PDB file of C-alpha atoms in Angstrom:
ATOM      1  CA  MET A   7     -14.055 -62.686 -66.761  1.00 38.00           C
ATOM      2  CA  VAL A   8     -16.107 -59.576 -67.384  1.00 42.00           C
ATOM      3  CA  THR A   9     -15.169 -56.505 -65.375  1.00 43.00           C
ATOM      4  CA  PRO A  10     -18.137 -54.790 -63.670  1.00 45.00           C
ATOM      5  CA  GLY A  11     -18.966 -51.460 -65.272  1.00 47.00           C
ATOM      6  CA  LYS A  12     -17.232 -52.398 -68.518  1.00 49.00           C
ATOM      7  CA  THR A  13     -19.811 -54.824 -69.795  1.00 48.00           C
ATOM      8  CA  THR A  14     -21.152 -53.721 -73.120  1.00 52.00           C
ATOM      9  CA  ALA A  15     -24.637 -54.284 -74.418  1.00 57.00           C
ATOM     10  CA  SER A  16     -23.179 -56.712 -76.935  1.00 57.00           C
ATOM     11  CA  GLN A  17     -21.847 -58.861 -74.074  1.00 64.00           C
ATOM     12  CA  ALA A  18     -25.095 -58.866 -72.088  1.00 66.00           C
ATOM     13  CA  HIS A  19     -26.592 -61.712 -74.133  1.00 72.00           C
ATOM     14  CA  THR A  20     -23.646 -63.925 -73.124  1.00 71.00           C
ATOM     15  CA  LEU A  21     -23.970 -63.383 -69.360  1.00 76.00           C
ATOM     16  CA  LEU A  22     -25.654 -65.310 -66.597  1.00 81.00           C
ATOM     17  CA  ALA A  23     -25.583 -63.978 -63.036  1.00 82.00           C
ATOM     18  CA  CYS A  24     -26.159 -66.358 -60.154  1.00 83.00           C
ATOM     19  CA  ASP A  25     -26.853 -65.617 -56.531  1.00 86.00           C
ATOM     20  CA  PHE A  26     -28.272 -66.901 -53.271  1.00 88.00           C
ATOM     21  CA  MET A  27     -30.787 -65.194 -51.085  1.00 90.00           C
ATOM     22  CA  HIS A  28     -32.176 -66.408 -47.819  1.00 91.00           C
ATOM     23  CA  VAL A  29     -35.688 -66.383 -46.449  1.00 91.00           C
ATOM     24  CA  ASP A  30     -36.479 -66.682 -42.773  1.00 93.00           C
ATOM     25  CA  THR A  31     -39.789 -68.459 -42.272  1.00 90.00           C
ATOM     26  CA  VAL A  32     -42.351 -67.674 -39.588  1.00 92.00           C
ATOM     27  CA  PHE A  33     -41.135 -70.834 -37.849  1.00 91.00           C
ATOM     28  CA  LEU A  34     -37.632 -69.280 -37.595  1.00 92.00           C
ATOM     29  CA  ARG A  35     -36.170 -71.606 -40.191  1.00 93.00           C
ATOM     30  CA  ARG A  36     -33.715 -70.167 -42.707  1.00 94.00           C
ATOM     31  CA  LEU A  37     -34.055 -71.366 -46.297  1.00 95.00           C
ATOM     32  CA  TYR A  38     -31.603 -70.579 -49.089  1.00 94.00           C
ATOM     33  CA  VAL A  39     -32.767 -69.843 -52.618  1.00 93.00           C
ATOM     34  CA  PHE A  40     -30.377 -70.276 -55.537  1.00 92.00           C
ATOM     35  CA  PHE A  41     -31.295 -68.369 -58.687  1.00 91.00           C
ATOM     36  CA  VAL A  42     -29.809 -67.326 -62.009  1.00 88.00           C
ATOM     37  CA  MET A  43     -30.625 -64.275 -64.132  1.00 87.00           C
ATOM     38  CA  GLU A  44     -30.105 -63.970 -67.872  1.00 84.00           C
ATOM     39  CA  ILE A  45     -28.606 -60.475 -68.029  1.00 81.00           C
ATOM     40  CA  ALA A  46     -29.879 -59.506 -71.476  1.00 80.00           C
ATOM     41  CA  THR A  47     -33.526 -60.415 -70.853  1.00 83.00           C
ATOM     42  CA  ARG A  48     -33.611 -60.138 -67.039  1.00 84.00           C
ATOM     43  CA  ARG A  49     -35.308 -63.574 -67.036  1.00 86.00           C
ATOM     44  CA  VAL A  50     -34.897 -65.148 -63.601  1.00 89.00           C
ATOM     45  CA  HIS A  51     -34.687 -68.892 -63.042  1.00 88.00           C
ATOM     46  CA  VAL A  52     -35.293 -70.041 -59.456  1.00 91.00           C
ATOM     47  CA  LEU A  53     -33.231 -73.208 -59.398  1.00 92.00           C
ATOM     48  CA  GLY A  54     -33.793 -74.516 -55.915  1.00 93.00           C
ATOM     49  CA  VAL A  55     -34.548 -73.984 -52.228  1.00 95.00           C
ATOM     50  CA  THR A  56     -32.816 -75.780 -49.359  1.00 95.00           C
ATOM     51  CA  ALA A  57     -31.996 -75.384 -45.683  1.00 95.00           C
ATOM     52  CA  ARG A  58     -28.433 -76.647 -46.266  1.00 95.00           C
ATOM     53  CA  PRO A  59     -26.828 -75.634 -49.567  1.00 93.00           C
ATOM     54  CA  THR A  60     -23.809 -77.688 -50.629  1.00 93.00           C
ATOM     55  CA  GLY A  61     -21.451 -77.551 -53.576  1.00 90.00           C
ATOM     56  CA  ALA A  62     -22.942 -80.757 -54.979  1.00 93.00           C
ATOM     57  CA  TRP A  63     -26.471 -79.312 -54.716  1.00 92.00           C
ATOM     58  CA  VAL A  64     -25.457 -76.147 -56.594  1.00 89.00           C
ATOM     59  CA  THR A  65     -23.617 -78.179 -59.244  1.00 88.00           C
ATOM     60  CA  GLN A  66     -26.696 -80.330 -59.875  1.00 92.00           C
ATOM     61  CA  LEU A  67     -28.908 -77.240 -60.124  1.00 91.00           C
ATOM     62  CA  ALA A  68     -26.514 -75.739 -62.682  1.00 85.00           C
ATOM     63  CA  ARG A  69     -26.705 -78.954 -64.736  1.00 87.00           C
ATOM     64  CA  ASN A  70     -30.504 -78.823 -64.557  1.00 89.00           C
ATOM     65  CA  LEU A  71     -30.463 -75.210 -65.792  1.00 87.00           C
ATOM     66  CA  LEU A  72     -28.298 -76.128 -68.779  1.00 83.00           C
ATOM     67  CA  MET A  73     -30.749 -78.879 -69.712  1.00 86.00           C
ATOM     68  CA  ASP A  74     -33.697 -76.459 -69.355  1.00 85.00           C
ATOM     69  CA  LEU A  75     -31.984 -73.869 -71.567  1.00 82.00           C
ATOM     70  CA  GLU A  76     -31.464 -76.526 -74.273  1.00 78.00           C
ATOM     71  CA  GLU A  77     -30.033 -74.927 -77.443  1.00 77.00           C
ATOM     72  CA  ARG A  78     -29.861 -71.489 -75.801  1.00 78.00           C
ATOM     73  CA  ALA A  79     -27.239 -72.780 -73.349  1.00 76.00           C
ATOM     74  CA  GLY A  80     -24.534 -72.304 -75.982  1.00 73.00           C
ATOM     75  CA  CYS A  81     -25.274 -68.574 -76.138  1.00 74.00           C
ATOM     76  CA  PHE A  82     -23.950 -67.974 -72.636  1.00 71.00           C
ATOM     77  CA  ARG A  83     -20.202 -67.633 -72.232  1.00 62.00           C
ATOM     78  CA  PHE A  84     -19.914 -66.077 -68.784  1.00 58.00           C
ATOM     79  CA  LEU A  85     -21.352 -67.214 -65.447  1.00 59.00           C
ATOM     80  CA  ILE A  86     -20.600 -64.684 -62.773  1.00 75.00           C
ATOM     81  CA  THR A  87     -19.155 -66.632 -59.809  1.00 59.00           C
ATOM     82  CA  GLY A  88     -16.454 -66.521 -57.172  1.00 67.00           C
ATOM     83  CA  GLU A  89     -15.444 -64.415 -54.191  1.00 75.00           C
ATOM     84  CA  ARG A  90     -13.195 -62.094 -56.223  1.00 80.00           C
ATOM     85  CA  HIS A  91     -15.988 -61.230 -58.609  1.00 74.00           C
ATOM     86  CA  LEU A  92     -18.508 -60.882 -55.781  1.00 72.00           C
ATOM     87  CA  ARG A  93     -16.236 -58.385 -54.033  1.00 82.00           C
ATOM     88  CA  ALA A  94     -15.885 -56.390 -57.269  1.00 81.00           C
ATOM     89  CA  VAL A  95     -19.659 -56.379 -57.812  1.00 77.00           C
ATOM     90  CA  LEU A  96     -20.363 -55.360 -54.210  1.00 79.00           C
ATOM     91  CA  THR A  97     -17.745 -52.585 -54.379  1.00 86.00           C
ATOM     92  CA  THR A  98     -19.313 -51.261 -57.578  1.00 85.00           C
ATOM     93  CA  TYR A  99     -22.790 -51.472 -56.077  1.00 82.00           C
ATOM     94  CA  ALA A 100     -21.760 -49.670 -52.860  1.00 88.00           C
ATOM     95  CA  LYS A 101     -20.092 -46.912 -54.887  1.00 89.00           C
ATOM     96  CA  HIS A 102     -23.240 -46.553 -57.005  1.00 87.00           C
ATOM     97  CA  TYR A 103     -25.540 -46.615 -53.957  1.00 84.00           C
ATOM     98  CA  ASN A 104     -23.564 -44.026 -51.976  1.00 89.00           C
ATOM     99  CA  ALA A 105     -22.382 -41.680 -54.722  1.00 88.00           C
ATOM    100  CA  ARG A 106     -24.899 -41.898 -57.562  1.00 82.00           C
ATOM    101  CA  ARG A 107     -28.235 -43.424 -56.521  1.00 83.00           C
ATOM    102  CA  ALA A 108     -30.991 -40.935 -55.825  1.00 81.00           C
ATOM    103  CA  HIS A 109     -32.784 -41.552 -52.529  1.00 79.00           C
ATOM    104  CA  ARG A 110     -36.296 -40.232 -51.981  1.00 78.00           C
ATOM    105  CA  SER A 111     -35.657 -39.649 -48.282  1.00 80.00           C
ATOM    106  CA  LEU A 112     -32.692 -37.443 -49.246  1.00 82.00           C
ATOM    107  CA  ASN A 113     -34.681 -35.345 -51.754  1.00 79.00           C
ATOM    108  CA  LEU A 114     -33.356 -37.413 -54.663  1.00 80.00           C
ATOM    109  CA  ARG A 115     -29.736 -36.934 -53.644  1.00 85.00           C
ATOM    110  CA  ALA A 116     -27.097 -39.572 -52.967  1.00 87.00           C
ATOM    111  CA  PRO A 117     -25.704 -40.061 -49.433  1.00 89.00           C
ATOM    112  CA  ASP A 118     -22.272 -38.762 -50.514  1.00 90.00           C
ATOM    113  CA  ASP A 119     -23.642 -35.607 -52.218  1.00 89.00           C
ATOM    114  CA  ASP A 120     -22.423 -32.343 -50.721  1.00 87.00           C
ATOM    115  CA  PRO A 121     -25.494 -30.848 -48.980  1.00 82.00           C
ATOM    116  CA  HIS A 122     -24.182 -27.316 -49.652  1.00 85.00           C
ATOM    117  CA  ILE A 123     -24.302 -27.719 -53.436  1.00 82.00           C
ATOM    118  CA  LEU A 124     -27.699 -27.303 -55.051  1.00 76.00           C
ATOM    119  CA  PRO A 125     -28.223 -29.354 -58.191  1.00 70.00           C
ATOM    120  CA  LEU A 126     -29.355 -27.336 -61.179  1.00 67.00           C
ATOM    121  CA  PRO A 127     -31.857 -28.643 -63.705  1.00 63.00           C
ATOM    122  CA  ALA A 128     -30.315 -29.775 -66.936  1.00 54.00           C
ATOM    123  CA  ALA A 129     -31.611 -30.106 -70.431  1.00 59.00           C
ATOM    124  CA  THR A 130     -30.065 -33.516 -71.098  1.00 75.00           C
ATOM    125  CA  VAL A 131     -29.912 -36.676 -69.000  1.00 77.00           C
ATOM    126  CA  ARG A 132     -27.640 -39.564 -69.927  1.00 83.00           C
ATOM    127  CA  ARG A 133     -27.958 -43.111 -68.634  1.00 86.00           C
ATOM    128  CA  GLN A 134     -24.907 -45.191 -67.779  1.00 87.00           C
ATOM    129  CA  GLN A 135     -25.373 -48.899 -67.221  1.00 88.00           C
ATOM    130  CA  ILE A 136     -23.519 -50.401 -64.276  1.00 82.00           C
ATOM    131  CA  LEU A 137     -22.905 -54.098 -63.634  1.00 79.00           C
ATOM    132  CA  GLY A 138     -23.978 -55.077 -67.117  1.00 76.00           C
ATOM    133  CA  GLY A 139     -27.204 -53.125 -66.911  1.00 77.00           C
ATOM    134  CA  LEU A 140     -28.332 -54.448 -63.535  1.00 75.00           C
ATOM    135  CA  LEU A 141     -28.065 -50.885 -62.263  1.00 81.00           C
ATOM    136  CA  ASN A 142     -28.576 -47.632 -64.103  1.00 83.00           C
ATOM    137  CA  GLU A 143     -27.058 -44.292 -63.201  1.00 84.00           C
ATOM    138  CA  TYR A 144     -28.409 -41.074 -64.614  1.00 81.00           C
ATOM    139  CA  HIS A 145     -26.148 -38.072 -65.103  1.00 76.00           C
ATOM    140  CA  THR A 146     -27.209 -34.599 -66.076  1.00 74.00           C
ATOM    141  CA  LEU A 147     -25.388 -32.689 -68.766  1.00 73.00           C
ATOM    142  CA  PRO A 148     -25.406 -28.923 -68.994  1.00 70.00           C
ATOM    143  CA  PRO A 149     -27.727 -27.496 -71.642  1.00 67.00           C
ATOM    144  CA  ARG A 150     -26.051 -26.911 -74.978  1.00 68.00           C
ATOM    145  CA  PRO A 151     -25.967 -23.392 -76.317  1.00 68.00           C
ATOM    146  CA  PRO A 152     -28.134 -22.909 -79.399  1.00 67.00           C
ATOM    147  CA  ARG A 153     -26.369 -23.558 -82.666  1.00 70.00           C
ATOM    148  CA  HIS A 154     -26.166 -20.756 -85.165  1.00 66.00           C
ATOM    149  CA  PRO A 155     -25.682 -21.518 -88.823  1.00 62.00           C
ATOM    150  CA  GLN A 156     -22.206 -20.529 -89.876  1.00 64.00           C
ATOM    151  CA  GLU A 157     -22.223 -17.438 -91.953  1.00 56.00           C
ATOM    152  CA  THR A 158     -20.470 -17.873 -95.227  1.00 56.00           C
ATOM    153  CA  PRO A 159     -19.025 -14.828 -96.940  1.00 57.00           C
ATOM    154  CA  SER A 160     -20.867 -13.911-100.076  1.00 57.00           C
ATOM    155  CA  SER A 161     -18.746 -13.618-103.167  1.00 54.00           C
ATOM    156  CA  ALA A 162     -18.779 -10.313-104.959  1.00 52.00           C
ATOM    157  CA  ALA A 163     -19.481 -10.572-108.662  1.00 50.00           C
TER     158      ALA A 163
END
């Protein structure tokens, strides 16, 4: 199992992430959508829509996906599933959202930022990928002082 936040770029091509979302129709009917994302390419596969998802339905959709992927199916080693992993992903996401994600309505600050500290502009910005690159966090680094060539003593002849 891949730990969120520790996924390297080299692992991204081996990961599939799956999830459900629901859509409420104008006729007040709830439909569930099951989809899978290839982490490395961000390609999304919508596998199915139903009003009553079951384990058998999801299993069949996973089989269909493997057939659609054909020879590429062997490239994927990890399918992100299970309650334990979901909790870890949601915890990582909530931490990112509250402590690191810039919000326009908060003047590009995170909800947990101290309002009494003013951020200073920085010369360098570094990106850190979270959840295998599904999220990106940007951190500022202080500007580096200019480098001076080291003076070498001249030899007296």
